[in-house]
Amino acid sequence: MPVFERDRTVFEDEDILRENYQPERLEEREDELEEFKAYLQPVINGKQPRNVFLYGKTGVGKTAATKYLLDHLENDAEQYDDLSVTTVYCNCEDLSSSYQVAVELVNRLRPVDDQISSTGYPLNEVYSKLYDELEALGGTVILVLDEVDQIGDDDSILYQLPRARANDYLDEAKIGIVGISNDFKFREGLDPRVEDTLCEREIHFPPYDANDLRAILERRAELAFRPDVLEDGVISLCAAFAAQDRGSARQALDLLFEAGDLARRNDQKSVTEDHVRSARELLEKRQIEQSLLDLTTHGHLTLLAVAQLTIEDATPARKGDVYDRYETIVRKLDRDTLSDRRIHSHLNELTMLGILDRHDHNQGRAGGVYYEYELAVDLDTVLSALDEVRALDAIDVSNLSG
Ligand SMILES: Nc1ncnc2c1ncn2[C@@H]1O[C@H](COP(=O)(O)OP(=O)(O)O)[C@@H](O)[C@H]1O
Ligand SMILES: [Mg+2]
């Protein structure tokens, strides 16, 4: 008996539900695509491209729409002999400075046997290598900087690139920048000079509603699943859950995949609404665990304090009450406590991660605002996620509860 065997009872092709599958159509983003297309029209006319900035929450089709349009742009440009259009796609996810982005762009434009290392050159030299590559290529070059907010404060490249032509660094090459960001605050925080050029044209991608998500899932499911595997209501439920939450197509697709995977693991031939519900819990737990990994032990203990208060029906709880509980826990562990200011910042972080909800109370004339916190996610999910990270903290969560 082999250990692995091919199965095809549930999925026809599960890759269709994966992140990097490029859908052929993006009907729910017609308006955004229309606008985007108009901004790229100068390219086909052989003119200087505009810089475009796309923003919207994660999973709303920004990357998919960009790849879709730029593929068409490159293809359609081929019919004109006097046009050469190249697009360079760069995801800044793991690039935390302008330097790293510039190196990445140089390497994208160079053959594999002629790459530069990501250390050791002065920044100016990297820029000048980048301009050399762009000049050698010539024509129109569209540089896509996806998840550009990840480069943080060190954003000089966003200032340099759009001005390269005006500053006579480029002559043959006409470059256009497509910046994409999940974080609108990033744009607000840009230097006004950068903002003027980089965000010359902007397109906002709003969250999807349940109808959009259902249509998206239906098209993908038809290719991904074997016929008649999905019970009625499965797609609508995935769409409804994702719409309630963040309106993210990625989340909806993950949910559908995970539901199918649960059916497959249990050797069941159809995917049911119960699978979707379990999948949702599973994904939520995984996401919380992931977020918890980025927190310190005291962040975990702060969350544990809120979880205990929840068990005792004492939430929403004020900051001071959370702090008292935190202190009790830490004393039991024989460790040093952090100041209440630090715990406050942990509470803020947990709120930002969507693990806690914060209620603001205005005390009217008496003055001042106070905050109350409670879990934004299921208590059991939090406890089991804390249990998972417990090993990291060397804390036995179950012994502490109650
Ligand atoms: N309108 C749509 N039609 C089909 N699939 C879509 C649509 N919008 C998003 N998707 C899919 O949802 C997932 C997330 O989209 P993506 O473009 O990566 O989001 P973003 O870049 O905004 O975070 C991808 O798998 C993408 O193919
Ligand atoms: Mg994206």
Short mmCIF file of C-alpha atoms and ligand atoms in Angstrom, two decimals:
data_model
loop_
_atom_site.label_atom_id
_atom_site.label_comp_id
_atom_site.label_asym_id
_atom_site.label_seq_id
_atom_site.Cartn_x
_atom_site.Cartn_y
_atom_site.Cartn_z
CA MET A 1 0.00 0.00 0.00
CA PRO A 2 1.39 3.38 -0.96
CA VAL A 3 1.37 6.07 1.71
CA PHE A 4 0.03 8.63 -0.77
CA GLU A 5 -2.65 8.12 -3.30
CA ARG A 6 -4.23 10.53 -5.69
CA ASP A 7 -7.74 11.55 -4.73
CA ARG A 8 -10.31 13.24 -6.86
CA THR A 9 -13.52 12.85 -4.96
CA VAL A 10 -13.89 16.45 -3.86
CA PHE A 11 -11.58 18.65 -5.90
CA GLU A 12 -11.16 18.70 -9.63
CA ASP A 13 -8.31 21.21 -9.33
CA GLU A 14 -7.74 22.81 -5.95
CA ASP A 15 -5.09 25.17 -7.32
CA ILE A 16 -7.90 27.22 -8.80
CA LEU A 17 -8.76 28.35 -5.27
CA ARG A 18 -5.20 29.38 -4.52
CA GLU A 19 -3.81 32.86 -4.26
CA ASN A 20 -1.64 32.82 -7.36
CA TYR A 21 -4.31 31.59 -9.76
CA GLN A 22 -5.04 34.42 -12.16
CA PRO A 23 -8.75 34.61 -12.97
CA GLU A 24 -9.64 35.30 -16.59
CA ARG A 25 -12.36 37.75 -15.71
CA LEU A 26 -12.89 40.17 -12.86
CA GLU A 27 -16.46 41.21 -13.46
CA GLU A 28 -17.03 42.69 -10.03
CA ARG A 29 -14.22 45.18 -10.61
CA GLU A 30 -15.52 46.56 -13.91
CA ASP A 31 -15.59 50.19 -12.78
CA GLU A 32 -12.13 50.07 -11.25
CA LEU A 33 -10.72 48.34 -14.34
CA GLU A 34 -12.32 50.91 -16.61
CA GLU A 35 -10.69 53.73 -14.66
CA PHE A 36 -7.35 51.94 -14.53
CA LYS A 37 -7.49 51.26 -18.25
CA ALA A 38 -8.04 54.94 -19.00
CA TYR A 39 -4.94 55.81 -17.00
CA LEU A 40 -2.89 53.31 -19.00
CA GLN A 41 -4.20 54.48 -22.37
CA PRO A 42 -1.27 56.90 -22.96
CA VAL A 43 1.02 53.86 -23.02
CA ILE A 44 -0.68 52.43 -26.10
CA ASN A 45 -0.46 55.86 -27.70
CA GLY A 46 3.28 55.78 -27.15
CA LYS A 47 3.15 58.54 -24.57
CA GLN A 48 4.51 58.97 -21.10
CA PRO A 49 2.58 56.70 -18.71
CA ARG A 50 0.91 58.09 -15.65
CA ASN A 51 1.66 56.94 -12.16
CA VAL A 52 -1.26 55.20 -10.59
CA PHE A 53 -1.90 54.40 -6.96
CA LEU A 54 -4.34 51.64 -6.01
CA TYR A 55 -5.55 51.26 -2.48
CA GLY A 56 -8.08 49.20 -0.60
CA LYS A 57 -8.18 46.52 2.06
CA THR A 58 -6.56 43.18 1.50
CA GLY A 59 -8.27 40.63 -0.75
CA VAL A 60 -10.32 43.05 -2.85
CA GLY A 61 -8.67 42.31 -6.19
CA LYS A 62 -5.95 44.98 -6.44
CA THR A 63 -3.18 42.58 -7.41
CA ALA A 64 -5.43 40.48 -9.63
CA ALA A 65 -6.74 43.58 -11.46
CA THR A 66 -3.22 44.92 -11.98
CA LYS A 67 -1.88 41.66 -13.37
CA TYR A 68 -4.93 41.27 -15.56
CA LEU A 69 -4.65 44.73 -17.13
CA LEU A 70 -0.88 44.72 -17.50
CA ASP A 71 -0.96 41.31 -19.22
CA HIS A 72 -3.42 42.75 -21.70
CA LEU A 73 -1.39 45.91 -22.06
CA GLU A 74 1.78 43.98 -22.89
CA ASN A 75 -0.06 41.74 -25.33
CA ASP A 76 -2.01 44.47 -27.05
CA ALA A 77 1.11 46.59 -27.41
CA GLU A 78 2.63 43.91 -29.60
CA GLN A 79 0.42 44.89 -32.52
CA TYR A 80 2.22 48.24 -32.78
CA ASP A 81 5.74 48.08 -34.21
CA ASP A 82 6.77 51.36 -32.65
CA LEU A 83 5.87 50.25 -29.13
CA SER A 84 7.82 48.24 -26.65
CA VAL A 85 6.08 47.79 -23.33
CA THR A 86 7.61 45.92 -20.42
CA THR A 87 6.08 45.46 -17.02
CA VAL A 88 8.09 44.63 -13.94
CA TYR A 89 6.15 43.33 -10.98
CA CYS A 90 7.73 43.69 -7.57
CA ASN A 91 6.09 42.72 -4.32
CA CYS A 92 7.58 44.74 -1.49
CA GLU A 93 6.31 42.35 1.17
CA ASP A 94 9.79 41.32 2.28
CA LEU A 95 11.55 44.51 1.23
CA SER A 96 11.72 47.01 4.02
CA SER A 97 13.65 49.87 2.46
CA SER A 98 14.10 51.80 -0.75
CA TYR A 99 17.52 50.22 -1.04
CA GLN A 100 16.12 46.71 -1.07
CA VAL A 101 13.43 47.62 -3.56
CA ALA A 102 15.97 49.21 -5.90
CA VAL A 103 18.19 46.11 -5.72
CA GLU A 104 15.20 43.90 -6.40
CA LEU A 105 14.24 45.96 -9.46
CA VAL A 106 17.79 45.83 -10.82
CA ASN A 107 17.84 42.07 -10.41
CA ARG A 108 14.45 41.70 -12.06
CA LEU A 109 15.80 43.53 -15.08
CA ARG A 110 19.07 41.59 -15.20
CA PRO A 111 19.70 38.03 -16.34
CA VAL A 112 19.97 35.45 -13.53
CA ASP A 113 23.72 35.10 -13.89
CA ASP A 114 24.31 38.81 -13.42
CA GLN A 115 22.53 39.68 -10.20
CA ILE A 116 23.76 42.18 -7.64
CA SER A 117 23.86 41.44 -3.93
CA SER A 118 21.57 43.25 -1.56
CA THR A 119 24.41 44.75 0.43
CA GLY A 120 27.61 46.55 -0.31
CA TYR A 121 26.69 49.24 -2.81
CA PRO A 122 25.93 52.84 -1.94
CA LEU A 123 22.29 53.67 -2.62
CA ASN A 124 23.19 56.06 -5.44
CA GLU A 125 25.09 53.35 -7.21
CA VAL A 126 22.10 51.02 -7.05
CA TYR A 127 19.89 53.75 -8.50
CA SER A 128 22.38 54.35 -11.26
CA LYS A 129 22.45 50.62 -12.07
CA LEU A 130 18.68 50.69 -12.14
CA TYR A 131 18.66 53.61 -14.57
CA ASP A 132 21.22 51.80 -16.75
CA GLU A 133 18.99 48.75 -16.95
CA LEU A 134 15.92 50.83 -17.72
CA GLU A 135 17.77 52.75 -20.42
CA ALA A 136 19.11 49.55 -21.98
CA LEU A 137 15.59 48.21 -22.11
CA GLY A 138 14.10 51.43 -23.47
CA GLY A 139 10.48 51.92 -24.46
CA THR A 140 7.78 52.04 -21.85
CA VAL A 141 8.43 50.30 -18.57
CA ILE A 142 5.68 49.92 -16.00
CA LEU A 143 7.05 49.25 -12.55
CA VAL A 144 4.53 47.72 -10.19
CA LEU A 145 5.31 48.15 -6.51
CA ASP A 146 2.79 45.94 -4.77
CA GLU A 147 2.27 46.20 -1.01
CA VAL A 148 4.39 49.32 -1.20
CA ASP A 149 3.42 50.31 2.36
CA GLN A 150 5.80 47.59 3.55
CA ILE A 151 8.83 49.70 2.71
CA GLY A 152 7.91 51.93 5.64
CA ASP A 153 9.46 55.33 6.21
CA ASP A 154 12.46 54.76 4.03
CA ASP A 155 10.59 55.74 0.88
CA SER A 156 13.12 57.77 -1.10
CA ILE A 157 12.67 55.49 -4.11
CA LEU A 158 9.12 56.73 -4.41
CA TYR A 159 10.55 60.19 -4.80
CA GLN A 160 13.44 59.27 -7.09
CA LEU A 161 11.75 57.04 -9.64
CA PRO A 162 8.94 59.33 -10.75
CA ARG A 163 11.46 62.14 -11.24
CA ALA A 164 14.15 60.15 -13.00
CA ARG A 165 13.18 61.46 -16.40
CA ALA A 166 12.80 65.07 -15.36
CA ASN A 167 16.23 64.80 -13.71
CA ASP A 168 17.75 63.50 -16.95
CA TYR A 169 18.64 60.10 -15.54
CA LEU A 170 16.43 58.54 -18.16
CA ASP A 171 16.05 59.38 -21.80
CA GLU A 172 15.17 56.25 -23.77
CA ALA A 173 12.93 54.75 -21.13
CA LYS A 174 9.55 56.09 -20.17
CA ILE A 175 8.60 54.72 -16.82
CA GLY A 176 5.30 54.61 -15.04
CA ILE A 177 4.77 53.43 -11.51
CA VAL A 178 1.82 51.50 -10.24
CA GLY A 179 1.84 51.62 -6.44
CA ILE A 180 -0.49 49.30 -4.56
CA SER A 181 -1.27 49.55 -0.87
CA ASN A 182 -3.53 47.79 1.63
CA ASP A 183 -3.03 50.60 4.04
CA PHE A 184 -4.56 53.94 3.28
CA LYS A 185 -2.67 55.58 6.11
CA PHE A 186 0.49 54.97 4.15
CA ARG A 187 -0.62 57.41 1.49
CA GLU A 188 -1.55 60.02 4.06
CA GLY A 189 1.88 59.68 5.62
CA LEU A 190 3.79 60.24 2.37
CA ASP A 191 5.85 63.33 1.82
CA PRO A 192 3.58 65.74 -0.11
CA ARG A 193 6.09 65.84 -2.97
CA VAL A 194 6.00 62.07 -3.27
CA GLU A 195 2.24 62.03 -2.96
CA ASP A 196 1.83 64.53 -5.81
CA THR A 197 3.69 62.39 -8.29
CA LEU A 198 3.19 58.85 -7.11
CA CYS A 199 -0.49 59.30 -6.47
CA GLU A 200 -1.08 61.31 -9.64
CA ARG A 201 -4.07 59.06 -10.30
CA GLU A 202 -5.75 57.01 -7.62
CA ILE A 203 -8.20 54.17 -7.62
CA HIS A 204 -9.97 52.96 -4.53
CA PHE A 205 -11.00 49.31 -4.36
CA PRO A 206 -13.93 48.98 -1.94
CA PRO A 207 -14.68 45.74 -0.08
CA TYR A 208 -16.86 43.21 -1.90
CA ASP A 209 -20.42 42.63 -0.79
CA ALA A 210 -22.00 39.20 -0.41
CA ASN A 211 -23.36 39.21 -3.97
CA ASP A 212 -19.96 40.00 -5.46
CA LEU A 213 -18.35 37.29 -3.39
CA ARG A 214 -20.96 34.72 -4.34
CA ALA A 215 -20.39 35.40 -8.05
CA ILE A 216 -16.62 35.22 -7.63
CA LEU A 217 -16.85 31.94 -5.72
CA GLU A 218 -19.27 30.42 -8.19
CA ARG A 219 -16.95 30.99 -11.12
CA ARG A 220 -13.98 29.57 -9.26
CA ALA A 221 -15.86 26.67 -7.70
CA GLU A 222 -17.05 25.43 -11.05
CA LEU A 223 -13.46 24.81 -12.09
CA ALA A 224 -12.11 23.76 -8.70
CA PHE A 225 -14.63 21.17 -7.53
CA ARG A 226 -15.97 17.95 -9.02
CA PRO A 227 -19.54 18.33 -10.27
CA ASP A 228 -22.29 18.26 -7.62
CA VAL A 229 -19.90 18.12 -4.70
CA LEU A 230 -21.00 21.42 -3.13
CA GLU A 231 -24.28 21.28 -1.26
CA ASP A 232 -26.72 24.12 -1.77
CA GLY A 233 -25.95 27.05 0.44
CA VAL A 234 -22.24 26.37 0.78
CA ILE A 235 -21.14 29.14 -1.54
CA SER A 236 -23.66 31.62 -0.14
CA LEU A 237 -22.51 30.90 3.38
CA CYS A 238 -18.83 31.42 2.50
CA ALA A 239 -19.78 34.66 0.76
CA ALA A 240 -21.88 35.83 3.70
CA PHE A 241 -19.18 35.11 6.27
CA ALA A 242 -16.51 36.90 4.25
CA ALA A 243 -18.79 39.85 3.50
CA GLN A 244 -19.64 40.25 7.20
CA ASP A 245 -15.99 40.26 8.04
CA ARG A 246 -13.81 42.19 5.63
CA GLY A 247 -15.33 41.81 2.19
CA SER A 248 -12.22 39.99 1.07
CA ALA A 249 -12.32 37.59 -1.88
CA ARG A 250 -9.20 35.95 -0.55
CA GLN A 251 -10.93 35.16 2.71
CA ALA A 252 -13.97 33.78 0.88
CA LEU A 253 -11.79 31.58 -1.31
CA ASP A 254 -9.77 30.33 1.66
CA LEU A 255 -12.97 29.45 3.43
CA LEU A 256 -14.28 27.49 0.47
CA PHE A 257 -10.98 25.68 0.03
CA GLU A 258 -10.76 24.82 3.72
CA ALA A 259 -14.35 23.53 3.74
CA GLY A 260 -13.54 21.30 0.77
CA ASP A 261 -10.37 20.14 2.45
CA LEU A 262 -12.29 19.16 5.59
CA ALA A 263 -14.67 17.07 3.49
CA ARG A 264 -11.75 15.42 1.76
CA ARG A 265 -9.95 14.67 5.01
CA ASN A 266 -13.07 13.05 6.39
CA ASP A 267 -13.56 11.02 3.22
CA GLN A 268 -16.88 12.69 2.59
CA LYS A 269 -18.19 13.13 -0.90
CA SER A 270 -19.98 16.42 -0.44
CA VAL A 271 -19.14 19.72 1.12
CA THR A 272 -21.77 20.96 3.57
CA GLU A 273 -22.58 24.16 5.43
CA ASP A 274 -21.21 22.50 8.56
CA HIS A 275 -17.87 22.11 6.82
CA VAL A 276 -17.96 25.83 6.11
CA ARG A 277 -18.66 26.63 9.76
CA SER A 278 -15.84 24.41 10.96
CA ALA A 279 -13.55 25.85 8.31
CA ARG A 280 -14.34 29.31 9.56
CA GLU A 281 -13.38 28.40 13.11
CA LEU A 282 -10.23 26.75 11.91
CA LEU A 283 -9.16 29.76 9.86
CA GLU A 284 -10.00 32.15 12.62
CA LYS A 285 -7.96 30.15 15.09
CA ARG A 286 -5.06 29.93 12.67
CA GLN A 287 -5.18 33.66 12.13
CA ILE A 288 -5.21 34.42 15.83
CA GLU A 289 -2.32 32.05 16.37
CA GLN A 290 -0.43 33.77 13.61
CA SER A 291 -1.06 37.17 15.19
CA LEU A 292 -0.09 35.90 18.62
CA LEU A 293 3.25 34.76 17.28
CA ASP A 294 4.10 38.39 16.61
CA LEU A 295 3.33 39.42 20.18
CA THR A 296 5.54 39.16 23.23
CA THR A 297 4.82 36.97 26.23
CA HIS A 298 3.29 39.94 28.03
CA GLY A 299 1.01 40.48 25.05
CA HIS A 300 -0.14 36.88 25.48
CA LEU A 301 -0.65 37.39 29.19
CA THR A 302 -2.67 40.54 28.56
CA LEU A 303 -4.93 38.55 26.27
CA LEU A 304 -5.14 35.79 28.85
CA ALA A 305 -6.27 38.36 31.42
CA VAL A 306 -9.09 39.47 29.12
CA ALA A 307 -9.99 35.83 28.43
CA GLN A 308 -10.26 35.09 32.15
CA LEU A 309 -12.44 38.13 32.69
CA THR A 310 -14.61 36.90 29.82
CA ILE A 311 -15.06 33.52 31.51
CA GLU A 312 -16.20 35.37 34.63
CA ASP A 313 -18.61 37.48 32.62
CA ALA A 314 -16.68 40.56 33.65
CA THR A 315 -16.20 42.05 30.19
CA PRO A 316 -16.25 44.62 28.71
CA ALA A 317 -13.58 45.47 31.24
CA ARG A 318 -11.79 48.71 31.91
CA LYS A 319 -8.08 49.01 31.38
CA GLY A 320 -7.43 49.07 35.13
CA ASP A 321 -9.34 45.82 35.69
CA VAL A 322 -7.44 44.11 32.89
CA TYR A 323 -4.23 45.35 34.42
CA ASP A 324 -5.13 44.02 37.89
CA ARG A 325 -5.86 40.62 36.43
CA TYR A 326 -2.67 40.69 34.40
CA GLU A 327 -0.72 41.44 37.58
CA THR A 328 -2.32 38.52 39.39
CA ILE A 329 -1.40 36.15 36.58
CA VAL A 330 2.16 37.39 36.36
CA ARG A 331 2.61 37.11 40.11
CA LYS A 332 1.48 33.49 40.00
CA LEU A 333 4.14 32.93 37.39
CA ASP A 334 6.75 34.58 39.55
CA ARG A 335 7.72 36.99 36.85
CA ASP A 336 8.19 40.74 36.66
CA THR A 337 5.18 42.82 35.67
CA LEU A 338 5.21 45.55 33.05
CA SER A 339 3.87 49.03 33.75
CA ASP A 340 0.22 49.71 33.03
CA ARG A 341 1.27 51.98 30.21
CA ARG A 342 2.93 49.04 28.47
CA ILE A 343 -0.13 46.88 29.02
CA HIS A 344 -2.22 49.63 27.54
CA SER A 345 -0.14 49.47 24.40
CA HIS A 346 -0.57 45.68 24.32
CA LEU A 347 -4.32 46.23 24.55
CA ASN A 348 -4.11 48.62 21.62
CA GLU A 349 -2.14 46.15 19.60
CA LEU A 350 -4.60 43.35 20.30
CA THR A 351 -7.38 45.70 19.24
CA MET A 352 -5.61 46.53 16.02
CA LEU A 353 -5.17 42.85 15.28
CA GLY A 354 -8.91 42.42 15.60
CA ILE A 355 -8.61 40.11 18.61
CA LEU A 356 -10.12 42.64 21.01
CA ASP A 357 -12.87 45.19 20.61
CA ARG A 358 -12.52 48.54 22.29
CA HIS A 359 -15.44 50.65 23.41
CA ASP A 360 -14.82 54.32 24.01
CA HIS A 361 -16.83 55.99 26.75
CA ASN A 362 -17.06 59.69 27.02
CA GLN A 363 -17.62 60.85 30.56
CA GLY A 364 -19.26 64.03 29.42
CA ARG A 365 -18.65 67.06 31.55
CA ALA A 366 -16.68 65.24 34.17
CA GLY A 367 -14.20 65.02 31.33
CA GLY A 368 -12.01 62.29 30.03
CA VAL A 369 -12.58 59.22 27.98
CA TYR A 370 -12.21 55.71 29.25
CA TYR A 371 -11.89 52.52 27.32
CA GLU A 372 -13.39 49.11 27.84
CA TYR A 373 -12.14 45.96 26.21
CA GLU A 374 -13.66 42.62 25.32
CA LEU A 375 -12.86 39.73 23.04
CA ALA A 376 -13.73 40.32 19.41
CA VAL A 377 -13.39 36.63 18.65
CA ASP A 378 -14.66 33.41 20.13
CA LEU A 379 -13.39 32.65 23.66
CA ASP A 380 -12.63 28.99 22.92
CA THR A 381 -10.67 30.00 19.85
CA VAL A 382 -8.60 32.38 21.93
CA LEU A 383 -7.99 29.80 24.64
CA SER A 384 -6.89 27.15 22.20
CA ALA A 385 -4.72 29.62 20.31
CA LEU A 386 -3.13 30.68 23.60
CA ASP A 387 -2.65 27.04 24.37
CA GLU A 388 -0.73 26.64 21.11
CA VAL A 389 1.65 29.50 21.86
CA ARG A 390 1.97 28.45 25.48
CA ALA A 391 4.95 26.33 24.60
CA LEU A 392 6.73 29.47 23.45
CA ASP A 393 6.05 31.15 26.74
CA ALA A 394 6.56 28.02 28.82
CA ILE A 395 3.26 28.80 30.53
CA ASP A 396 0.56 26.29 31.27
CA VAL A 397 -2.54 28.21 30.28
CA SER A 398 -5.00 25.61 31.51
CA ASN A 399 -3.54 25.74 35.02
CA LEU A 400 -3.99 29.46 35.10
CA SER A 401 -7.56 29.71 34.06
CA GLY A 402 -10.33 30.21 36.52
N1 LIG B 1 -13.42 40.11 -9.08
C1 LIG B 1 -12.75 38.97 -8.86
N2 LIG B 1 -13.03 37.87 -9.59
C2 LIG B 1 -12.38 36.72 -9.35
N3 LIG B 1 -11.42 36.56 -8.44
C3 LIG B 1 -11.10 37.62 -7.68
C4 LIG B 1 -11.74 38.87 -7.85
N4 LIG B 1 -11.22 39.75 -6.96
C5 LIG B 1 -10.29 39.07 -6.26
N5 LIG B 1 -10.21 37.80 -6.69
C6 LIG B 1 -9.35 36.75 -6.14
O1 LIG B 1 -9.26 36.96 -4.75
C7 LIG B 1 -7.93 36.75 -4.28
C8 LIG B 1 -7.41 38.01 -3.66
O2 LIG B 1 -7.31 39.03 -4.63
P1 LIG B 1 -6.03 39.98 -4.74
O3 LIG B 1 -6.04 40.64 -6.06
O4 LIG B 1 -4.81 39.20 -4.40
O5 LIG B 1 -6.37 41.00 -3.57
P2 LIG B 1 -5.50 42.24 -3.05
O6 LIG B 1 -4.31 42.40 -3.94
O7 LIG B 1 -6.44 43.40 -3.10
O8 LIG B 1 -5.13 41.88 -1.63
C9 LIG B 1 -7.13 36.29 -5.50
O9 LIG B 1 -7.13 34.88 -5.49
C10 LIG B 1 -7.93 36.82 -6.66
O10 LIG B 1 -7.77 36.00 -7.79
MG MG B 2 -2.33 42.13 -3.34
#
